[in-house]
Amino acid sequence: MFRANTLRAPLSKFTLFQSRFNSSSSSPPALEFKVVLDNQTLYVGKPLAEALGWTPQAGINGVKLSLHGWDPTFFTITRAGTDSEWLVRGTVESSQNPNVHTVLDHLKER
């Protein structure tokens, strides 16, 4: 877990999962990372930063990320403008569609 010397305890701890929505056999397995949330800032280690597209060349420009969610349990952080972001956005938008709810309710009854 990454901790900066300037952080104060107690800190909220969250687990993030990196995964690809591509079902091909060449996709890497999902990875688990521990991060620290303090004062609305999420502190991550280098492996997670790199998994989200950060490189040393990004410098102060950083990498744009996108946070989407479907209350109460589906929340994601993806690199902005990627296929993963579009898939997540579509999933969240579908959560608002009454037809999707009807189909899900029908599937629950089976």
Short mmCIF file of C-alpha atoms in Angstrom, two decimals:
data_model
loop_
_atom_site.label_atom_id
_atom_site.label_comp_id
_atom_site.label_asym_id
_atom_site.label_seq_id
_atom_site.Cartn_x
_atom_site.Cartn_y
_atom_site.Cartn_z
CA MET A 1 0.00 0.00 0.00
CA PHE A 2 1.20 3.51 -0.81
CA ARG A 3 1.35 6.03 2.03
CA ALA A 4 2.78 9.49 1.81
CA ASN A 5 4.62 10.75 4.88
CA THR A 6 2.29 13.74 5.09
CA LEU A 7 -0.87 11.67 5.49
CA ARG A 8 -2.58 11.43 8.84
CA ALA A 9 -4.35 8.39 10.26
CA PRO A 10 -7.08 7.26 10.38
CA LEU A 11 -7.51 7.02 6.64
CA SER A 12 -10.23 5.35 4.65
CA LYS A 13 -8.95 2.34 2.73
CA PHE A 14 -10.50 1.22 -0.52
CA THR A 15 -9.77 -1.64 -2.86
CA LEU A 16 -9.82 -1.02 -6.58
CA PHE A 17 -9.99 -3.65 -9.23
CA GLN A 18 -8.43 -3.24 -12.62
CA SER A 19 -10.04 -5.44 -15.18
CA ARG A 20 -10.64 -5.55 -18.85
CA PHE A 21 -14.09 -6.08 -20.21
CA ASN A 22 -12.64 -7.97 -23.15
CA SER A 23 -13.45 -11.66 -22.79
CA SER A 24 -10.60 -12.89 -24.99
CA SER A 25 -8.18 -15.36 -23.48
CA SER A 26 -5.31 -12.90 -23.95
CA SER A 27 -6.76 -10.51 -21.36
CA PRO A 28 -4.73 -10.27 -18.17
CA PRO A 29 -6.43 -11.32 -14.96
CA ALA A 30 -8.03 -8.70 -12.73
CA LEU A 31 -5.57 -7.14 -10.31
CA GLU A 32 -6.29 -5.89 -6.80
CA PHE A 33 -4.73 -2.70 -5.45
CA LYS A 34 -4.96 -0.99 -2.07
CA VAL A 35 -5.24 2.79 -2.06
CA VAL A 36 -5.62 5.54 0.53
CA LEU A 37 -8.32 8.22 0.51
CA ASP A 38 -7.55 11.36 2.49
CA ASN A 39 -9.22 14.76 2.17
CA GLN A 40 -10.89 13.85 -1.15
CA THR A 41 -7.56 12.75 -2.63
CA LEU A 42 -6.96 9.15 -3.65
CA TYR A 43 -3.33 8.12 -3.17
CA VAL A 44 -2.17 5.19 -5.30
CA GLY A 45 1.07 3.34 -5.83
CA LYS A 46 3.06 3.36 -9.05
CA PRO A 47 1.76 -0.03 -10.31
CA LEU A 48 -1.86 1.21 -10.21
CA ALA A 49 -0.91 4.54 -11.76
CA GLU A 50 0.80 2.71 -14.61
CA ALA A 51 -2.15 0.34 -15.02
CA LEU A 52 -4.36 3.40 -15.52
CA GLY A 53 -2.05 4.78 -18.19
CA TRP A 54 0.39 6.98 -16.30
CA THR A 55 3.95 7.17 -17.63
CA PRO A 56 6.90 9.29 -16.51
CA GLN A 57 6.44 11.25 -19.75
CA ALA A 58 2.97 12.34 -18.57
CA GLY A 59 4.72 14.65 -16.13
CA ILE A 60 2.56 17.35 -14.59
CA ASN A 61 -0.10 16.86 -17.28
CA GLY A 62 -1.08 13.55 -15.69
CA VAL A 63 -3.72 11.18 -17.06
CA LYS A 64 -7.41 12.05 -17.28
CA LEU A 65 -9.62 9.59 -15.44
CA SER A 66 -13.37 9.16 -15.33
CA LEU A 67 -15.47 8.06 -12.35
CA HIS A 68 -18.88 6.51 -13.04
CA GLY A 69 -21.32 4.72 -10.79
CA TRP A 70 -24.60 2.88 -10.48
CA ASP A 71 -25.84 3.25 -6.92
CA PRO A 72 -25.51 1.34 -4.65
CA THR A 73 -22.73 -1.02 -5.74
CA PHE A 74 -21.23 -0.37 -9.18
CA PHE A 75 -18.50 2.28 -9.25
CA THR A 76 -15.55 2.45 -11.63
CA ILE A 77 -12.54 4.60 -12.41
CA THR A 78 -11.33 4.30 -15.98
CA ARG A 79 -8.97 6.21 -18.21
CA ALA A 80 -11.02 8.90 -19.97
CA GLY A 81 -11.75 8.35 -23.65
CA THR A 82 -11.04 4.60 -23.66
CA ASP A 83 -13.26 1.69 -24.68
CA SER A 84 -13.50 0.79 -20.99
CA GLU A 85 -14.97 4.19 -20.20
CA TRP A 86 -17.55 3.89 -22.98
CA LEU A 87 -18.56 0.42 -21.77
CA VAL A 88 -18.97 1.68 -18.21
CA ARG A 89 -20.90 4.75 -19.33
CA GLY A 90 -23.23 2.51 -21.35
CA THR A 91 -23.74 0.26 -18.34
CA VAL A 92 -24.58 3.21 -16.08
CA GLU A 93 -26.91 4.74 -18.69
CA SER A 94 -28.64 1.38 -19.06
CA SER A 95 -29.27 1.36 -15.33
CA GLN A 96 -31.66 4.27 -15.89
CA ASN A 97 -33.58 2.49 -18.66
CA PRO A 98 -36.93 0.99 -17.51
CA ASN A 99 -36.71 -1.69 -20.21
CA VAL A 100 -33.41 -2.91 -18.77
CA HIS A 101 -35.01 -3.12 -15.32
CA THR A 102 -37.87 -5.17 -16.79
CA VAL A 103 -35.44 -7.61 -18.38
CA LEU A 104 -33.42 -7.91 -15.17
CA ASP A 105 -36.56 -8.49 -13.12
CA HIS A 106 -37.64 -11.18 -15.60
CA LEU A 107 -34.25 -12.88 -15.31
CA LYS A 108 -34.45 -12.81 -11.49
CA GLU A 109 -37.75 -14.71 -11.64
CA ARG A 110 -36.19 -17.60 -13.56
#
